Short mmCIF file of C-alpha atoms in Angstrom, two decimals:
data_model
loop_
_atom_site.label_atom_id
_atom_site.label_comp_id
_atom_site.label_asym_id
_atom_site.label_seq_id
_atom_site.Cartn_x
_atom_site.Cartn_y
_atom_site.Cartn_z
CA MET A 1 12.11 14.06 16.75
CA ARG A 2 13.22 10.45 17.21
CA SER A 3 12.40 7.86 19.86
CA PHE A 4 11.97 4.08 20.16
CA LEU A 5 8.78 2.14 20.71
CA SER A 6 7.96 0.06 23.76
CA GLY A 7 8.49 -3.67 23.28
CA MET A 8 11.43 -2.87 21.03
CA THR A 9 13.57 -0.44 23.02
CA GLY A 10 13.04 2.59 25.23
CA ALA A 11 9.88 4.20 26.58
CA ARG A 12 6.40 3.71 25.18
CA PRO A 13 5.12 6.66 23.13
CA PRO A 14 1.43 7.57 23.23
CA ALA A 15 -0.89 5.47 21.06
CA ARG A 16 -2.60 8.67 19.94
CA HIS A 17 0.25 10.59 18.38
CA PRO A 18 -0.82 14.19 17.60
CA LEU A 19 -0.19 13.72 13.87
CA LEU A 20 -2.70 10.87 13.77
CA ASP A 21 -5.42 13.39 14.62
CA GLY A 22 -5.07 14.71 11.07
CA LEU A 23 -6.35 11.40 9.71
CA ARG A 24 -9.58 11.29 11.71
CA GLY A 25 -12.60 12.19 9.57
CA GLN A 26 -10.59 11.92 6.35
CA THR A 27 -12.08 10.07 3.37
CA ILE A 28 -9.94 7.46 1.61
CA LEU A 29 -9.44 8.72 -1.92
CA HIS A 30 -7.15 6.21 -3.61
CA THR A 31 -4.95 3.17 -3.05
CA ARG A 32 -2.08 1.99 -5.19
CA VAL A 33 0.19 -1.04 -5.05
CA ALA A 34 3.65 -1.58 -6.52
CA ALA A 35 6.67 -3.78 -5.93
CA ARG A 36 7.89 -1.33 -3.29
CA GLY A 37 4.70 -1.51 -1.23
CA THR A 38 1.21 -0.08 -0.77
CA TRP A 39 0.00 3.53 -0.57
CA THR A 40 -3.32 4.67 0.89
CA VAL A 41 -4.24 8.28 0.13
CA THR A 42 -6.83 10.49 1.88
CA ALA A 43 -8.81 13.40 0.46
CA ARG A 44 -6.53 15.97 2.09
CA GLY A 45 -3.37 14.39 0.79
CA TRP A 46 -2.30 12.22 3.72
CA VAL A 47 -0.39 9.18 2.43
CA LEU A 48 0.25 5.98 4.36
CA GLN A 49 3.04 3.90 2.81
CA SER A 50 4.20 0.47 3.96
CA ARG A 51 5.21 -2.89 2.52
CA ILE A 52 1.74 -4.40 3.02
CA GLN A 53 -1.53 -3.12 4.48
CA LEU A 54 -4.23 -5.50 5.72
CA LEU A 55 -8.03 -5.19 6.02
CA ASP A 56 -10.06 -6.91 8.70
CA GLY A 57 -13.50 -6.59 10.29
CA PRO A 58 -17.23 -6.79 9.37
CA GLY A 59 -16.67 -4.51 6.39
CA ALA A 60 -14.09 -6.84 4.87
CA THR A 61 -14.97 -9.40 2.21
CA SER A 62 -13.26 -12.38 3.87
CA GLU A 63 -12.88 -13.79 7.35
CA GLN A 64 -9.09 -13.48 7.25
CA PRO A 65 -7.20 -10.19 6.93
CA ALA A 66 -6.73 -9.40 3.24
CA ALA A 67 -4.15 -7.21 1.55
CA VAL A 68 -5.15 -3.77 0.26
CA GLY A 69 -5.30 -3.69 -3.56
CA LEU A 70 -5.16 -1.11 -6.32
CA ARG A 71 -8.08 1.35 -6.13
CA ASP A 72 -9.50 -0.98 -3.52
CA PRO A 73 -13.33 -0.67 -3.61
CA ARG A 74 -13.54 -1.78 0.03
CA LEU A 75 -11.57 1.34 1.01
CA VAL A 76 -12.25 4.12 -1.48
CA GLY A 77 -14.97 6.41 -0.13
CA THR A 78 -14.75 5.20 3.48
CA ALA A 79 -13.91 7.64 6.28
CA VAL A 80 -11.28 7.26 8.98
CA GLN A 81 -13.05 7.08 12.32
CA ASP A 82 -10.01 6.46 14.50
CA ALA A 83 -6.25 6.03 14.23
CA GLU A 84 -3.94 4.55 16.84
CA MET A 85 -0.42 3.25 17.11
CA ILE A 86 0.41 0.45 19.54
CA GLU A 87 4.00 -0.81 19.76
CA GLY A 88 4.66 0.27 16.20
CA ARG A 89 1.54 -1.23 14.64
CA LEU A 90 -0.71 1.39 13.06
CA THR A 91 -4.45 0.71 12.88
CA LEU A 92 -7.06 2.86 11.15
CA THR A 93 -10.72 2.20 11.93
CA LEU A 94 -12.92 3.00 8.92
CA ARG A 95 -16.68 3.55 8.72
CA THR A 96 -18.51 1.39 6.19
CA PRO A 97 -22.23 0.51 5.69
CA ARG A 98 -21.48 -3.04 6.87
CA GLY A 99 -19.70 -1.93 10.04
CA PRO A 100 -16.18 -0.95 11.07
CA LEU A 101 -13.32 -1.97 8.81
CA ARG A 102 -9.78 -1.99 10.18
CA LEU A 103 -6.72 -1.19 8.09
CA SER A 104 -3.47 -2.14 9.82
CA THR A 105 0.22 -2.22 9.06
CA VAL A 106 3.33 -3.18 11.00
CA PRO A 107 6.70 -1.40 10.84
CA ALA A 108 8.21 -0.19 8.72
CA TRP A 109 5.60 2.40 7.69
CA ARG A 110 5.50 6.11 6.90
CA LEU A 111 2.68 8.64 7.03
CA ASP A 112 3.16 11.87 5.06
CA GLY A 113 0.79 14.82 5.49
CA PRO A 114 0.25 18.33 4.15
CA ARG A 115 2.94 20.99 4.52
CA GLY A 116 5.69 18.43 5.07
CA ALA A 117 4.19 16.71 8.12
CA MET A 118 5.59 13.20 8.64
CA LEU A 119 5.30 10.29 11.08
CA GLN A 120 7.45 7.21 10.53
CA VAL A 121 8.22 4.00 12.39
CA ALA A 122 11.25 2.07 11.17
CA GLU A 123 11.46 -1.71 11.16
CA LYS A 124 13.36 -1.79 14.46
CA GLY A 125 10.97 0.59 16.16
CA GLU A 126 12.63 3.97 15.71
CA LEU A 127 9.95 6.66 15.55
CA THR A 128 10.55 9.88 13.62
CA ASP A 129 8.05 12.71 13.37
CA ARG A 130 7.90 16.20 11.90
CA PRO A 131 5.04 18.69 12.42
CA PRO A 132 3.49 20.62 9.52
CA GLY A 133 5.61 23.52 8.32
CA PRO A 134 4.99 26.48 6.00
CA PRO A 135 3.15 26.07 2.68
CA VAL A 136 4.88 23.93 0.09
CA HIS A 137 2.78 24.69 -3.01
CA ALA A 138 1.28 28.04 -2.00
CA THR A 139 4.19 30.16 -0.81
CA PRO A 140 3.63 33.94 -1.07
CA GLU A 141 6.23 34.10 -3.83
CA ALA A 142 4.56 31.31 -5.84
CA LEU A 143 1.07 32.84 -5.49
CA ALA A 144 2.37 36.25 -6.61
CA ALA A 145 4.07 34.69 -9.64
CA HIS A 146 0.90 32.74 -10.53
CA ALA A 147 -1.27 35.86 -10.26
CA ALA A 148 1.09 37.83 -12.52
CA SER A 149 1.47 35.04 -15.09
CA SER A 150 0.30 35.25 -18.69
CA ARG A 151 -2.23 32.71 -19.92
CA SER A 152 -0.74 29.85 -21.91
CA GLY A 153 -2.36 28.02 -24.79
CA ILE A 154 -2.91 24.95 -22.61
CA GLU A 155 -4.66 27.09 -20.01
CA GLU A 156 -6.90 28.62 -22.67
CA ARG A 157 -7.85 25.14 -23.88
CA LEU A 158 -8.72 24.09 -20.34
CA LEU A 159 -10.83 27.22 -19.82
CA ALA A 160 -12.65 26.49 -23.08
CA LEU A 161 -13.59 23.06 -21.72
CA GLY A 162 -15.17 24.86 -18.77
CA ARG A 163 -17.64 26.82 -20.90
CA ASP A 164 -20.40 24.22 -20.57
CA GLN A 165 -19.25 21.95 -17.75
CA CYS A 166 -17.42 21.94 -14.46
CA LEU A 167 -13.77 20.97 -14.72
CA HIS A 168 -11.96 18.26 -12.78
CA PRO A 169 -8.32 17.08 -12.67
CA GLY A 170 -9.01 14.55 -15.42
CA HIS A 171 -9.55 17.45 -17.84
CA VAL A 172 -6.13 18.79 -16.83
CA VAL A 173 -4.58 15.40 -17.53
CA SER A 174 -6.27 15.37 -20.97
CA VAL A 175 -5.01 18.78 -22.08
CA LEU A 176 -1.50 18.02 -20.84
CA ALA A 177 -1.50 14.68 -22.68
CA SER A 178 -2.64 16.40 -25.91
CA ALA A 179 0.21 18.88 -25.46
CA GLY A 180 2.75 16.06 -25.31
CA ALA A 181 3.15 15.28 -21.61
CA LEU A 182 4.44 11.73 -21.27
CA ASP A 183 5.57 10.50 -17.86
CA ASP A 184 3.92 10.61 -14.47
CA ALA A 185 6.45 13.08 -13.08
CA GLU A 186 5.50 15.62 -15.74
CA PHE A 187 1.77 15.31 -15.01
CA GLU A 188 2.49 15.55 -11.28
CA ARG A 189 4.52 18.73 -11.75
CA ARG A 190 2.49 20.52 -14.40
CA GLY A 191 -1.05 19.61 -13.30
CA PRO A 192 -1.09 21.46 -9.96
CA LEU A 193 0.86 24.35 -11.49
CA LEU A 194 -1.67 24.81 -14.29
CA LEU A 195 -4.58 24.87 -11.82
CA ALA A 196 -2.70 27.18 -9.42
CA ARG A 197 -2.17 29.76 -12.17
CA LEU A 198 -5.84 29.74 -13.17
CA LEU A 199 -6.93 29.96 -9.53
CA ALA A 200 -4.51 32.78 -8.69
CA ARG A 201 -5.66 34.84 -11.70
CA GLY A 202 -9.27 34.33 -10.60
CA GLU A 203 -10.29 32.52 -13.81
CA ILE A 204 -11.61 29.43 -12.01
CA ARG A 205 -12.78 28.68 -8.49
CA ALA A 206 -12.68 25.40 -6.59
CA GLY A 207 -15.54 23.57 -4.91
CA PHE A 208 -17.63 20.43 -5.02
CA VAL A 209 -20.55 19.11 -7.04
CA THR A 210 -23.77 17.75 -5.54
CA ALA A 211 -26.79 16.71 -7.62
CA GLY A 212 -25.34 18.45 -10.67
CA ARG A 213 -24.80 21.76 -8.85
CA PHE A 214 -21.46 23.39 -8.12
CA THR A 215 -20.79 24.92 -4.70
CA ALA A 216 -17.61 26.92 -4.17
CA TRP A 217 -15.43 26.31 -1.13
CA ASP A 218 -15.21 29.09 1.44
CA LEU A 219 -11.43 28.83 1.60
CA SER A 220 -8.54 31.19 0.92
CA LEU A 221 -6.53 31.00 -2.29
CA GLU A 222 -3.55 29.71 -0.27
CA GLU A 223 -5.62 26.90 1.24
CA VAL A 224 -7.02 25.82 -2.13
CA VAL A 225 -3.69 25.90 -3.98
CA GLU A 226 -1.94 24.03 -1.16
CA HIS A 227 -4.70 21.41 -1.11
CA VAL A 228 -4.61 20.90 -4.88
CA GLY A 229 -0.83 20.54 -4.99
CA THR A 230 -0.60 18.31 -1.92
CA THR A 231 -3.37 15.95 -2.98
CA TRP A 232 -2.30 15.70 -6.62
CA VAL A 233 1.22 14.69 -5.57
CA ALA A 234 -0.24 12.24 -3.03
CA VAL A 235 -2.46 10.55 -5.63
CA GLY A 236 0.38 10.64 -8.14
CA GLY A 237 1.09 11.26 -11.81
CA ARG A 238 -1.81 11.21 -14.26
CA THR A 239 -4.18 9.36 -11.89
CA PRO A 240 -6.29 12.33 -10.62
CA GLY A 241 -9.75 12.34 -12.18
CA PRO A 242 -13.36 13.40 -11.60
CA ASP A 243 -13.65 11.83 -8.17
CA MET A 244 -10.50 13.36 -6.74
CA ILE A 245 -9.14 16.62 -5.30
CA ALA A 246 -11.76 19.21 -6.37
CA TRP A 247 -14.17 20.42 -9.03
CA PHE A 248 -13.58 23.77 -10.74
CA GLU A 249 -16.01 26.30 -12.18
CA ILE A 250 -15.02 28.98 -14.67
CA THR A 251 -15.61 32.50 -13.31
CA ASP A 252 -16.69 35.71 -15.04
CA VAL A 253 -13.00 36.62 -15.25
CA GLY A 254 -12.34 33.30 -16.98
CA ARG A 255 -15.21 33.79 -19.44
CA GLU A 256 -13.95 37.27 -20.29
CA ALA A 257 -10.50 35.81 -20.88
CA LEU A 258 -12.00 33.50 -23.53
CA GLY A 259 -13.41 36.45 -25.47
CA PRO A 260 -16.85 37.46 -26.76
CA THR A 261 -17.66 33.99 -28.14
CA SER A 262 -17.59 32.43 -24.66
CA ALA A 263 -20.90 31.03 -23.47
CA GLN A 264 -22.11 31.13 -19.90
CA ALA A 265 -20.88 27.99 -18.14
CA MET A 266 -23.68 25.47 -17.77
CA PRO A 267 -24.23 23.18 -14.79
CA PRO A 268 -22.20 19.96 -14.93
CA GLY A 269 -23.98 16.91 -16.30
CA MET A 270 -23.46 14.74 -13.24
CA SER A 271 -26.83 14.27 -11.59
CA GLY A 272 -26.72 13.08 -8.01
CA TYR A 273 -22.92 12.90 -7.86
CA ASP A 274 -21.02 13.38 -4.61
CA SER A 275 -17.28 12.92 -4.94
CA PRO A 276 -15.91 11.02 -1.93
CA GLY A 277 -12.79 13.11 -2.11
CA VAL A 278 -14.19 16.62 -2.30
CA VAL A 279 -17.58 16.77 -0.56
CA GLY A 280 -17.89 19.82 1.68
CA GLY A 281 -14.58 21.27 2.82
CA PHE A 282 -12.62 18.51 1.07
CA ARG A 283 -12.92 16.49 4.27
#
């Protein structure tokens, strides 16, 4: 759907667009900056992209609005308390220990969400939106193919890493790199696929780690696979690591797949760790 914003042309759309509701409560997982602009990524794979994004408020480190930086420590781990759009300007209010922090950006900007959801305001005020559609990464056909797949050597090496620790996306990046993966596009394509195959065959399960203990998510296979694929693509390339997307525990099926020499998986050695991206239901 397309319309124009008040103050530019046409009628004024609501400040609280329905798609902005998806941001509320989301944890900021990652920020990246390049010549083409700035990207802010949430734990469920929402991505805000614009030329420049500014921070302001008691939680900021300066009195004047400052530009968002790469892996910005002022942002990563904060939660979106509110999101509103006024005459094209998007403002996110974030909770921080020092008080509210505001992230804002003027047109043009684009917000991409799970399952193809999109909200965009062009430089001249044209608003385009698209509601979430069917699964992108966890279609019935893809899940069936993953479940029927044969285990590859790379997958066996990843399972072996899970004998005495919980796995995270950084382990996936490592095994792909050792197998010759080179560019970001290859990591972005193969990483979620590798995890989806292991999940669909029941050899690993997804969850979060708190105080060195793994807790599995109470989510369907479709929800987990869609989340992993969406968030990996949102973070991008080989960036996903231990504080992003999910933790994974090898299951009895996975241990049996490794053969009689497999040891019972031990608790992860991460005492007191709560990932900002995957606590609870990957908020």
